[in-house]
Each structure stands twice: as C-alpha cells, then as structure tokens.
Amino acid sequence: MVVIPLISAPAMADENVEVMHWWTAGGEAAALNVLKENLEKQGVNWKDMPVAGGSGVSAMTALRARVTAGNPPTAVQMMGFNIKDWSAQDVLGNLNDVAEAEGWDNVVPPALQEFSKHDGNWIAAPVNVHSTNWVWISKKALDDAGGKAPTTWDELIAMLDTMKANGITPLAHGGQAWQDGTIFDSVVLSLGDDFYKDTMIDLKPEALGGDKMVEAFDRMAKLRSYVDDNFSGRDWNLATAMVINGEAGMQIMGDWAKGEFLQSKKVPGEDFVCIRFPSTQGAVTFNSDQFVMFDVKDGLAAQKKMASAVMDPNFQIAFNTVKGSVPARTDVSDEKFDDCGKKGMADLADAGKTGRLFGSMAHGHAVPDGIKSAIFDVVTAHFNGEFDSKTAAAELVDAVESAK
Ligand code: BGC
C-alpha cells in the first residue's frame, strides 16, 4: 500500500485525475459535474472515463481490464464488497494522511467505514449514502387512484390495480438483473428485518429456501404482472421517465431516481411522491458510492485533492441535493435538502440507532460479488417466468451454496 504524502502541492497544470464512473444519466451527470468543476477550480485536470450501465456492472468489468493491462484509472467510483475485493489486492492508494488531517473518523458513520477502510487504513472517500427501499409515485397517478400512498403490501396491490384500471402502466421497470435485484431488496425486507438479515446477509439455507422466501418470490411475480411488455433491457432512467411523463404510475428504485425527477424540474410533493416500500418503514437498505484511488504514478497530489474535495461538507450538500442521495458525513445540515432528502437523512440516522440499517444486497453491500450475481441469476430467471416460486427458493439455496 502506498502512503499519499501530506505535503500540500501547489496547483499545477499537470495535475490530472482520470475518473472512472457510471454516472451517465441526466441527474447523475449533473451531480458529478459539481465535483469536476470544483477540482478544475483547484487546477486539477479532469479526464472523464464514463462506463454506462446501471449499478456499475459494466464499469467494474472495464476496470478489471484496465488494471490487468497495468493501466488503472486514477480514481474509480466503487461500492461495498467491490472495494473490499480491490483493497485485498494491494493496488490501492492510502488516504490516511488526508483522513487524519480532516478528521474523517469522527464524521463518517461506522456502516460506511466498514467499506472505506481496509486493515484500519482509509482507502476510499465516501460521496454519499443511497438507499434502495423507496417507491417513486407520480402525484397525478396517485391522486387519480385515491390519493393515499400505500403503507402495506395489500394497499400497494390495491393501488397498482387501480392504476391499471385507470389505463396506465402501473409499475415502470427495466428488465436488467440489478433492477430486478433492487426490487428484491425491498420485497425481502418487507417480510421482516430478521428475514432480510437471515437471507441477504447471513445466507442461512433454511431461510433462503423456506416458506417466507416462496412468499417473497410470489410477491415478485405479482409485481411482474404490473410491468409493461417492453420492459426487457430497459435502462432504469427510462423507467423513471415513464413515471415523469405520466405513462406509468410508480417505480420501485433507489433514490438516484430522484435525480431524474429533479433534472426534469419536478418537485417532490407536487409532481411526485417518495415513500418507503410498504412494510419497510423505519428500516433502510443502504449503499454508498465511494471514490477509490489507485496507486498510480504521478497521481498523488491530485488524488489527495480529489479525496479532500469529496469529503468537503459543502460539496456533500451540493452533490447530494442533485444526486438524490444523502451525505456520507453525519455533521451536515439537512437545510438545503428537499422533503425526500430530509426524510432520507432522518431515516438513515434513525435506522442506524435502532439497528434497522442493512447493506443493500442488490448494490453490493450485503454479500460479495459472486454471491450477489448468483442471487441475481435466480431472481431474474424467476421474474422472467423460468421458475415458479417454490423452485426459485430451492434454486436460491443451491446457487448461494455454490457461490460461497
Ligand atoms: C449507485 C448510484 C447510481 C445507480 C444507477 C447505484 O448502484 O449507487 O450512484 O446512480 O446505481 O446507476
């Protein structure tokens, strides 16, 4: 591991960062621009290396190719267990100097430090906290369906039925494994915190293959029945656009969806409504985007500036109010955040206190990548009708066992 020196180098034109990321949707790009402009003001040249593909699936493949070729990018957007995997390979820079000078230990919550540190050393700068157990509802579609947001599974189904009768696509969804997995996070959590923990974190075979899991798959199949026929392969932001333009009633998606509403100048409470997935209120399945610095030649001063810029409280506000996420720091005021952002911050703090904060399986914060992929395979096969719910639960046990 390479120690990044604390000497603050003056801004020089040859300070470069090549930043690999998957923030290519409108709201995402707008948020990233805040960081780019911030660094450019400090004399750091930004070389953009976008790899499109929700949840970073394609970016992580591209990264592997770059590292294998001996040419890693300077900084890479990364999440959860992927960070752990790369830190174990001794190819990352060490951010301890910046972290100590700026007191990161005191302001980054332990649930994030779990991924930002390796062997007690800071190896990543967390940008945000997202969470996956949200539903984004068109205000008009909600009003047309009676106006009361659903709080239980039965109310959710009743609302989806009414939206169908009202002639819109009730549920906007894109058929990609990670999007199916994102819904699965919420559905599993809606059957109880212990059930989420036993299955998605502790991987207990009896819970993975039990009756409750059959019920979870039944719920997935029910939700599938409210999705339009063209869902296969659709990008998540195009599904969000269906809610924005009134074609669909709601989307079950992480709070990056809010970034798309905001980019379209939509206002929470007026044009759209954010609720926690029914029966998951008070619990949060989180993921955090972090920037990992690779140990690259000539990168140190620029990397240090980037890490520091990411952790700047004002940046955390400017970025996260646009992105839909909430700050990775606990000492940032919610004043500048809209109602959904305020709720996101309050929910996160409460869930942390009550022990109801869980890593998102779908976004790499519950189990290592190989196990996540094994779960995705079963969830998607079932969503596409290849397995009935009982078979899916049995397949899940086997898939997880062989991926361990
Ligand atoms: C990331 C978000 C991103 C979303 C869609 C999630 O895994 O945390 O930052 O907007 O994927 O690509």
GROMACS .gro file of C-alpha atoms and ligand atoms in nm:
model
  416
    1MET     CA    1   0.000   0.000   0.000
    2VAL     CA    2   0.133   0.342  -0.094
    3VAL     CA    3   0.110   0.629   0.152
    4ILE     CA    4  -0.008   0.951  -0.009
    5PRO     CA    5   0.211   1.229   0.138
    6LEU     CA    6   0.052   1.513   0.329
    7ILE     CA    7   0.265   1.788   0.166
    8SER     CA    8   0.011   2.010   0.002
    9ALA     CA    9   0.142   2.057  -0.352
   10PRO     CA   10   0.056   2.386  -0.526
   11ALA     CA   11  -0.197   2.361  -0.808
   12MET     CA   12  -0.015   2.274  -1.126
   13ALA     CA   13  -0.143   2.229  -1.476
   14ASP     CA   14  -0.005   1.876  -1.489
   15GLU     CA   15  -0.223   1.757  -1.204
   16ASN     CA   16  -0.462   1.511  -1.358
   17VAL     CA   17  -0.728   1.274  -1.241
   18GLU     CA   18  -0.878   1.018  -1.471
   19VAL     CA   19  -1.210   0.932  -1.315
   20MET     CA   20  -1.391   0.610  -1.397
   21HIS     CA   21  -1.761   0.613  -1.312
   22TRP     CA   22  -2.102   0.505  -1.432
   23TRP     CA   23  -2.289   0.830  -1.375
   24THR     CA   24  -2.421   0.885  -1.726
   25ALA     CA   25  -2.795   0.951  -1.665
   26GLY     CA   26  -2.906   1.317  -1.654
   27GLY     CA   27  -2.928   1.357  -1.276
   28GLU     CA   28  -2.610   1.158  -1.221
   29ALA     CA   29  -2.405   1.358  -1.473
   30ALA     CA   30  -2.530   1.686  -1.325
   31ALA     CA   31  -2.422   1.577  -0.978
   32LEU     CA   32  -2.078   1.463  -1.094
   33ASN     CA   33  -2.029   1.794  -1.268
   34VAL     CA   34  -2.023   1.961  -0.926
   35LEU     CA   35  -1.709   1.765  -0.839
   36LYS     CA   36  -1.549   1.817  -1.178
   37GLU     CA   37  -1.592   2.195  -1.162
   38ASN     CA   38  -1.475   2.204  -0.804
   39LEU     CA   39  -1.148   2.026  -0.892
   40GLU     CA   40  -1.091   2.224  -1.208
   41LYS     CA   41  -1.108   2.540  -0.998
   42GLN     CA   42  -0.820   2.396  -0.796
   43GLY     CA   43  -0.613   2.337  -1.111
   44VAL     CA   44  -0.680   1.964  -1.135
   45ASN     CA   45  -0.750   1.841  -1.489
   46TRP     CA   46  -1.042   1.605  -1.508
   47LYS     CA   47  -1.026   1.324  -1.758
   48ASP     CA   48  -1.368   1.168  -1.776
   49MET     CA   49  -1.394   0.790  -1.815
   50PRO     CA   50  -1.766   0.710  -1.811
   51VAL     CA   51  -1.880   0.349  -1.850
   52ALA     CA   52  -2.257   0.346  -1.892
   53GLY     CA   53  -2.459   0.075  -1.720
   54GLY     CA   54  -2.672   0.099  -1.407
   55SER     CA   55  -2.520  -0.002  -1.075
   56GLY     CA   56  -2.171  -0.012  -1.225
   57VAL     CA   57  -2.192  -0.364  -1.363
   58SER     CA   58  -2.012  -0.268  -1.689
   59ALA     CA   59  -1.777  -0.023  -1.515
   60MET     CA   60  -1.644  -0.298  -1.291
   61THR     CA   61  -1.570  -0.516  -1.598
   62ALA     CA   62  -1.393  -0.226  -1.769
   63LEU     CA   63  -1.193  -0.160  -1.454
   64ARG     CA   64  -1.067  -0.516  -1.437
   65ALA     CA   65  -0.944  -0.490  -1.797
   66ARG     CA   66  -0.760  -0.163  -1.723
   67VAL     CA   67  -0.591  -0.299  -1.411
   68THR     CA   68  -0.495  -0.622  -1.586
   69ALA     CA   69  -0.337  -0.414  -1.863
   70GLY     CA   70  -0.132  -0.235  -1.595
   71ASN     CA   71  -0.307   0.096  -1.657
   72PRO     CA   72  -0.561   0.166  -1.380
   73PRO     CA   73  -0.753   0.497  -1.375
   74THR     CA   74  -0.654   0.744  -1.101
   75ALA     CA   75  -0.988   0.737  -0.925
   76VAL     CA   76  -1.278   0.495  -0.954
   77GLN     CA   77  -1.639   0.508  -0.834
   78MET     CA   78  -1.690   0.189  -0.639
   79MET     CA   79  -1.924   0.030  -0.389
   80GLY     CA   80  -1.925  -0.211  -0.098
   81PHE     CA   81  -1.771  -0.551  -0.144
   82ASN     CA   82  -1.602  -0.443  -0.469
   83ILE     CA   83  -1.394  -0.204  -0.260
   84LYS     CA   84  -1.304  -0.489  -0.026
   85ASP     CA   85  -1.202  -0.708  -0.321
   86TRP     CA   86  -0.971  -0.447  -0.470
   87SER     CA   87  -0.818  -0.347  -0.138
   88ALA     CA   88  -0.721  -0.708  -0.075
   89GLN     CA   89  -0.517  -0.697  -0.397
   90ASP     CA   90  -0.278  -0.429  -0.276
   91VAL     CA   91  -0.329  -0.197  -0.573
   92LEU     CA   92  -0.494   0.098  -0.395
   93GLY     CA   93  -0.354   0.420  -0.255
   94ASN     CA   94  -0.373   0.504   0.115
   95LEU     CA   95  -0.571   0.812   0.219
   96ASN     CA   96  -0.477   0.812   0.590
   97ASP     CA   97  -0.297   1.147   0.579
   98VAL     CA   98  -0.595   1.334   0.436
   99ALA     CA   99  -0.838   1.142   0.654
  100GLU     CA  100  -0.645   1.218   0.972
  101ALA     CA  101  -0.592   1.584   0.887
  102GLU     CA  102  -0.964   1.626   0.821
  103GLY     CA  103  -1.097   1.404   1.099
  104TRP     CA  104  -1.291   1.162   0.878
  105ASP     CA  105  -1.302   0.908   1.161
  106ASN     CA  106  -1.538   1.132   1.356
  107VAL     CA  107  -1.784   1.218   1.078
  108VAL     CA  108  -1.819   0.905   0.865
  109PRO     CA  109  -2.064   0.655   1.017
  110PRO     CA  110  -1.927   0.309   1.107
  111ALA     CA  111  -2.152   0.139   0.848
  112LEU     CA  112  -1.962   0.327   0.574
  113GLN     CA  113  -1.619   0.299   0.737
  114GLU     CA  114  -1.665  -0.075   0.708
  115PHE     CA  115  -1.609  -0.027   0.333
  116SER     CA  116  -1.391   0.287   0.328
  117LYS     CA  117  -1.118   0.127   0.537
  118HIS     CA  118  -0.902  -0.178   0.488
  119ASP     CA  119  -0.691  -0.312   0.776
  120GLY     CA  120  -0.761   0.014   0.961
  121ASN     CA  121  -0.638   0.232   0.672
  122TRP     CA  122  -0.858   0.471   0.475
  123ILE     CA  123  -0.867   0.355   0.112
  124ALA     CA  124  -1.184   0.527  -0.013
  125ALA     CA  125  -1.363   0.861   0.018
  126PRO     CA  126  -1.742   0.815   0.052
  127VAL     CA  127  -1.951   1.051  -0.162
  128ASN     CA  128  -2.297   0.966  -0.043
  129VAL     CA  129  -2.545   0.722   0.102
  130HIS     CA  130  -2.819   0.592  -0.125
  131SER     CA  131  -3.091   0.354  -0.022
  132THR     CA  132  -3.292   0.106  -0.223
  133ASN     CA  133  -3.621   0.062  -0.035
  134TRP     CA  134  -3.804   0.353  -0.197
  135VAL     CA  135  -4.106   0.389  -0.424
  136TRP     CA  136  -4.140   0.690  -0.657
  137ILE     CA  137  -4.502   0.767  -0.740
  138SER     CA  138  -4.646   1.013  -0.990
  139LYS     CA  139  -4.856   1.260  -0.790
  140LYS     CA  140  -5.121   1.273  -1.060
  141ALA     CA  141  -5.141   0.894  -1.084
  142LEU     CA  142  -5.162   0.878  -0.705
  143ASP     CA  143  -5.441   1.136  -0.692
  144ASP     CA  144  -5.628   0.956  -0.972
  145ALA     CA  145  -5.602   0.639  -0.763
  146GLY     CA  146  -5.749   0.790  -0.447
  147GLY     CA  147  -5.459   1.000  -0.319
  148LYS     CA  148  -5.345   0.787  -0.025
  149ALA     CA  149  -4.995   0.646  -0.058
  150PRO     CA  150  -4.981   0.272   0.023
  151THR     CA  151  -4.826   0.164   0.354
  152THR     CA  152  -4.885  -0.212   0.337
  153TRP     CA  153  -4.845  -0.479   0.070
  154ASP     CA  154  -5.225  -0.508   0.029
  155GLU     CA  155  -5.260  -0.132  -0.015
  156LEU     CA  156  -4.978  -0.137  -0.270
  157ILE     CA  157  -5.153  -0.407  -0.473
  158ALA     CA  158  -5.487  -0.226  -0.450
  159MET     CA  159  -5.321   0.089  -0.581
  160LEU     CA  160  -5.146  -0.093  -0.865
  161ASP     CA  161  -5.483  -0.246  -0.963
  162THR     CA  162  -5.647   0.097  -0.965
  163MET     CA  163  -5.367   0.242  -1.177
  164LYS     CA  164  -5.413  -0.044  -1.422
  165ALA     CA  165  -5.787   0.026  -1.437
  166ASN     CA  166  -5.702   0.392  -1.496
  167GLY     CA  167  -5.524   0.293  -1.816
  168ILE     CA  168  -5.157   0.350  -1.728
  169THR     CA  169  -4.869   0.107  -1.678
  170PRO     CA  170  -4.884   0.063  -1.302
  171LEU     CA  171  -4.517  -0.024  -1.247
  172ALA     CA  172  -4.228   0.122  -1.451
  173HIS     CA  173  -3.942  -0.124  -1.458
  174GLY     CA  174  -3.640  -0.215  -1.664
  175GLY     CA  175  -3.562  -0.584  -1.704
  176GLN     CA  176  -3.196  -0.592  -1.604
  177ALA     CA  177  -3.068  -0.824  -1.333
  178TRP     CA  178  -2.962  -0.544  -1.099
  179GLN     CA  179  -3.302  -0.372  -1.132
  180ASP     CA  180  -3.486  -0.698  -1.057
  181GLY     CA  181  -3.247  -0.735  -0.763
  182THR     CA  182  -3.326  -0.383  -0.643
  183ILE     CA  183  -3.697  -0.470  -0.618
  184PHE     CA  184  -3.599  -0.794  -0.445
  185ASP     CA  185  -3.416  -0.596  -0.172
  186SER     CA  186  -3.743  -0.423  -0.085
  187VAL     CA  187  -3.965  -0.729  -0.116
  188VAL     CA  188  -3.741  -0.936   0.112
  189LEU     CA  189  -3.719  -0.652   0.364
  190SER     CA  190  -4.098  -0.611   0.359
  191LEU     CA  191  -4.122  -0.961   0.507
  192GLY     CA  192  -3.922  -0.858   0.814
  193ASP     CA  193  -3.583  -0.726   0.923
  194ASP     CA  194  -3.484  -1.071   1.053
  195PHE     CA  195  -3.580  -1.230   0.725
  196TYR     CA  196  -3.366  -0.980   0.533
  197LYS     CA  197  -3.074  -1.037   0.765
  198ASP     CA  198  -3.106  -1.418   0.769
  199THR     CA  199  -3.126  -1.440   0.389
  200MET     CA  200  -2.940  -1.147   0.232
  201ILE     CA  201  -2.662  -1.108   0.488
  202ASP     CA  202  -2.624  -1.430   0.684
  203LEU     CA  203  -2.724  -1.652   0.389
  204LYS     CA  204  -2.893  -1.911   0.610
  205PRO     CA  205  -3.002  -2.201   0.386
  206GLU     CA  206  -3.320  -2.273   0.586
  207ALA     CA  207  -3.436  -1.912   0.540
  208LEU     CA  208  -3.320  -1.889   0.177
  209GLY     CA  209  -3.525  -2.195   0.089
  210GLY     CA  210  -3.813  -2.158   0.337
  211ASP     CA  211  -4.181  -2.067   0.306
  212LYS     CA  212  -4.119  -1.697   0.353
  213MET     CA  213  -3.884  -1.697   0.055
  214VAL     CA  214  -4.156  -1.866  -0.151
  215GLU     CA  215  -4.383  -1.580  -0.042
  216ALA     CA  216  -4.114  -1.326  -0.144
  217PHE     CA  217  -4.100  -1.482  -0.489
  218ASP     CA  218  -4.481  -1.481  -0.508
  219ARG     CA  219  -4.467  -1.107  -0.438
  220MET     CA  220  -4.208  -1.063  -0.714
  221ALA     CA  221  -4.434  -1.248  -0.958
  222LYS     CA  222  -4.728  -1.032  -0.854
  223LEU     CA  223  -4.525  -0.715  -0.918
  224ARG     CA  224  -4.414  -0.853  -1.255
  225SER     CA  225  -4.781  -0.862  -1.358
  226TYR     CA  226  -4.798  -0.478  -1.340
  227VAL     CA  227  -4.500  -0.418  -1.570
  228ASP     CA  228  -4.545  -0.338  -1.941
  229ASP     CA  229  -4.442  -0.581  -2.216
  230ASN     CA  230  -4.143  -0.378  -2.334
  231PHE     CA  231  -3.956  -0.385  -2.005
  232SER     CA  232  -3.678  -0.619  -2.110
  233GLY     CA  233  -3.335  -0.447  -2.105
  234ARG     CA  234  -3.481  -0.101  -2.041
  235ASP     CA  235  -3.244   0.133  -1.855
  236TRP     CA  236  -3.358   0.243  -1.509
  237ASN     CA  237  -3.369   0.613  -1.602
  238LEU     CA  238  -3.601   0.539  -1.894
  239ALA     CA  239  -3.831   0.364  -1.648
  240THR     CA  240  -3.815   0.676  -1.428
  241ALA     CA  241  -3.901   0.884  -1.735
  242MET     CA  242  -4.221   0.679  -1.774
  243VAL     CA  243  -4.332   0.795  -1.428
  244ILE     CA  244  -4.222   1.152  -1.501
  245ASN     CA  245  -4.421   1.171  -1.826
  246GLY     CA  246  -4.733   1.009  -1.684
  247GLU     CA  247  -4.709   0.685  -1.880
  248ALA     CA  248  -4.654   0.485  -1.561
  249GLY     CA  249  -4.772   0.515  -1.202
  250MET     CA  250  -4.466   0.430  -0.996
  251GLN     CA  251  -4.114   0.289  -0.988
  252ILE     CA  252  -3.953   0.084  -0.713
  253MET     CA  253  -3.595   0.213  -0.722
  254GLY     CA  254  -3.312   0.358  -0.517
  255ASP     CA  255  -3.309   0.733  -0.454
  256TRP     CA  256  -3.088   0.803  -0.759
  257ALA     CA  257  -3.432   0.806  -0.931
  258LYS     CA  258  -3.499   1.138  -0.758
  259GLY     CA  259  -3.209   1.290  -0.952
  260GLU     CA  260  -3.402   1.223  -1.273
  261PHE     CA  261  -3.720   1.389  -1.141
  262LEU     CA  262  -3.517   1.693  -1.035
  263GLN     CA  263  -3.342   1.715  -1.372
  264SER     CA  264  -3.690   1.732  -1.530
  265LYS     CA  265  -3.772   2.018  -1.291
  266LYS     CA  266  -4.022   1.807  -1.097
  267VAL     CA  267  -4.091   1.892  -0.734
  268PRO     CA  268  -4.138   1.639  -0.453
  269GLY     CA  269  -4.488   1.655  -0.306
  270GLU     CA  270  -4.620   1.842  -0.611
  271ASP     CA  271  -4.522   1.627  -0.909
  272PHE     CA  272  -4.404   1.308  -0.742
  273VAL     CA  273  -4.414   1.143  -0.404
  274CYS     CA  274  -4.141   0.937  -0.233
  275ILE     CA  275  -4.237   0.665   0.011
  276ARG     CA  276  -4.054   0.377   0.170
  277PHE     CA  277  -4.153   0.044   0.017
  278PRO     CA  278  -4.469  -0.066   0.205
  279SER     CA  279  -4.395  -0.252   0.530
  280THR     CA  280  -4.029  -0.143   0.532
  281GLN     CA  281  -4.084   0.193   0.704
  282GLY     CA  282  -3.813   0.262   0.961
  283ALA     CA  283  -3.566   0.020   0.802
  284VAL     CA  284  -3.310   0.120   0.539
  285THR     CA  285  -3.119  -0.090   0.286
  286PHE     CA  286  -2.825   0.133   0.200
  287ASN     CA  287  -2.541   0.159  -0.047
  288SER     CA  288  -2.266   0.416  -0.069
  289ASP     CA  289  -2.073   0.538  -0.371
  290GLN     CA  290  -1.711   0.589  -0.283
  291PHE     CA  291  -1.405   0.706  -0.475
  292VAL     CA  292  -1.116   0.468  -0.454
  293MET     CA  293  -0.771   0.592  -0.556
  294PHE     CA  294  -0.545   0.352  -0.739
  295ASP     CA  295  -0.174   0.350  -0.673
  296VAL     CA  296  -0.073   0.526  -0.996
  297LYS     CA  297   0.242   0.711  -1.095
  298ASP     CA  298   0.215   1.094  -1.074
  299GLY     CA  299  -0.129   1.083  -0.923
  300LEU     CA  300  -0.071   1.163  -0.559
  301ALA     CA  301  -0.131   1.536  -0.524
  302ALA     CA  302  -0.436   1.529  -0.748
  303GLN     CA  303  -0.574   1.222  -0.572
  304LYS     CA  304  -0.534   1.391  -0.237
  305LYS     CA  305  -0.717   1.699  -0.363
  306MET     CA  306  -0.995   1.487  -0.503
  307ALA     CA  307  -1.038   1.291  -0.179
  308SER     CA  308  -1.048   1.613   0.017
  309ALA     CA  309  -1.295   1.773  -0.227
  310VAL     CA  310  -1.525   1.471  -0.197
  311MET     CA  311  -1.534   1.497   0.181
  312ASP     CA  312  -1.589   1.875   0.189
  313PRO     CA  313  -1.923   1.933   0.369
  314ASN     CA  314  -2.031   2.192   0.112
  315PHE     CA  315  -1.959   1.951  -0.169
  316GLN     CA  316  -2.157   1.680   0.011
  317ILE     CA  317  -2.455   1.916   0.013
  318ALA     CA  318  -2.413   2.043  -0.346
  319PHE     CA  319  -2.367   1.693  -0.487
  320ASN     CA  320  -2.627   1.502  -0.290
  321THR     CA  321  -2.908   1.755  -0.332
  322VAL     CA  322  -2.875   1.693  -0.707
  323LYS     CA  323  -2.799   1.320  -0.699
  324GLY     CA  324  -3.090   1.208  -0.480
  325SER     CA  325  -2.862   1.058  -0.217
  326VAL     CA  326  -2.780   1.192   0.130
  327PRO     CA  327  -2.441   1.298   0.271
  328ALA     CA  328  -2.185   1.042   0.378
  329ARG     CA  329  -2.097   1.274   0.669
  330THR     CA  330  -2.310   1.285   0.980
  331ASP     CA  331  -2.232   1.652   1.054
  332VAL     CA  332  -2.409   1.807   0.755
  333SER     CA  333  -2.734   2.003   0.799
  334ASP     CA  334  -3.044   1.890   0.608
  335GLU     CA  335  -3.150   2.252   0.550
  336LYS     CA  336  -3.072   2.259   0.178
  337PHE     CA  337  -3.238   1.922   0.110
  338ASP     CA  338  -3.591   1.879  -0.025
  339ASP     CA  339  -3.853   1.677   0.165
  340CYS     CA  340  -3.740   1.342   0.022
  341GLY     CA  341  -3.378   1.424   0.108
  342LYS     CA  342  -3.474   1.531   0.461
  343LYS     CA  343  -3.667   1.208   0.503
  344GLY     CA  344  -3.371   1.010   0.365
  345MET     CA  345  -3.136   1.171   0.617
  346ALA     CA  346  -3.372   1.121   0.910
  347ASP     CA  347  -3.449   0.759   0.813
  348LEU     CA  348  -3.078   0.682   0.785
  349ALA     CA  349  -2.999   0.829   1.126
  350ASP     CA  350  -3.296   0.651   1.290
  351ALA     CA  351  -3.225   0.316   1.127
  352GLY     CA  352  -2.864   0.342   1.246
  353LYS     CA  353  -2.982   0.399   1.604
  354THR     CA  354  -3.250   0.128   1.606
  355GLY     CA  355  -3.033  -0.139   1.442
  356ARG     CA  356  -3.251  -0.137   1.129
  357LEU     CA  357  -2.979  -0.029   0.884
  358PHE     CA  358  -2.880  -0.306   0.642
  359GLY     CA  359  -2.645  -0.321   0.344
  360SER     CA  360  -2.825  -0.348   0.012
  361MET     CA  361  -2.779  -0.691  -0.144
  362ALA     CA  362  -2.853  -0.558  -0.494
  363HIS     CA  363  -2.593  -0.283  -0.467
  364GLY     CA  364  -2.306  -0.481  -0.327
  365HIS     CA  365  -2.326  -0.401   0.043
  366ALA     CA  366  -2.456  -0.729   0.186
  367VAL     CA  367  -2.254  -1.009   0.027
  368PRO     CA  368  -1.953  -1.044  -0.206
  369ASP     CA  369  -1.999  -1.000  -0.579
  370GLY     CA  370  -2.007  -1.369  -0.671
  371ILE     CA  371  -2.292  -1.439  -0.429
  372LYS     CA  372  -2.480  -1.128  -0.540
  373SER     CA  373  -2.459  -1.248  -0.902
  374ALA     CA  374  -2.580  -1.593  -0.802
  375ILE     CA  375  -2.883  -1.437  -0.629
  376PHE     CA  376  -2.948  -1.212  -0.931
  377ASP     CA  377  -2.949  -1.513  -1.165
  378VAL     CA  378  -3.227  -1.683  -0.971
  379VAL     CA  379  -3.429  -1.365  -0.912
  380THR     CA  380  -3.419  -1.271  -1.281
  381ALA     CA  381  -3.496  -1.622  -1.405
  382HIS     CA  382  -3.799  -1.629  -1.176
  383PHE     CA  383  -3.905  -1.275  -1.272
  384ASN     CA  384  -3.898  -1.382  -1.636
  385GLY     CA  385  -4.114  -1.685  -1.562
  386GLU     CA  386  -3.847  -1.956  -1.586
  387PHE     CA  387  -3.911  -2.084  -1.233
  388ASP     CA  388  -4.221  -2.095  -1.015
  389SER     CA  389  -4.176  -1.951  -0.666
  390LYS     CA  390  -4.110  -2.283  -0.494
  391THR     CA  391  -3.848  -2.382  -0.747
  392ALA     CA  392  -3.688  -2.038  -0.722
  393ALA     CA  393  -3.648  -2.068  -0.344
  394ALA     CA  394  -3.486  -2.410  -0.383
  395GLU     CA  395  -3.261  -2.281  -0.664
  396LEU     CA  396  -3.159  -1.989  -0.443
  397VAL     CA  397  -3.023  -2.223  -0.176
  398ASP     CA  398  -2.816  -2.412  -0.434
  399ALA     CA  399  -2.696  -2.101  -0.617
  400VAL     CA  400  -2.577  -1.934  -0.297
  401GLU     CA  401  -2.414  -2.252  -0.171
  402SER     CA  402  -2.211  -2.298  -0.490
  403ALA     CA  403  -2.110  -1.929  -0.498
  404LYS     CA  404  -1.980  -1.930  -0.138
  405BGC     C1  405  -2.530   0.376  -0.746
  405BGC     C2  406  -2.590   0.509  -0.788
  405BGC     C3  407  -2.631   0.502  -0.934
  405BGC     C4  408  -2.721   0.383  -0.958
  405BGC     C5  409  -2.766   0.368  -1.102
  405BGC     C6  410  -2.621   0.263  -0.783
  405BGC     O1  411  -2.559   0.141  -0.756
  405BGC     O2  412  -2.507   0.377  -0.608
  405BGC     O3  413  -2.500   0.614  -0.768
  405BGC     O4  414  -2.696   0.621  -0.968
  405BGC     O5  415  -2.652   0.266  -0.921
  405BGC     O6  416  -2.658   0.352  -1.186
   0.00000   0.00000   0.00000
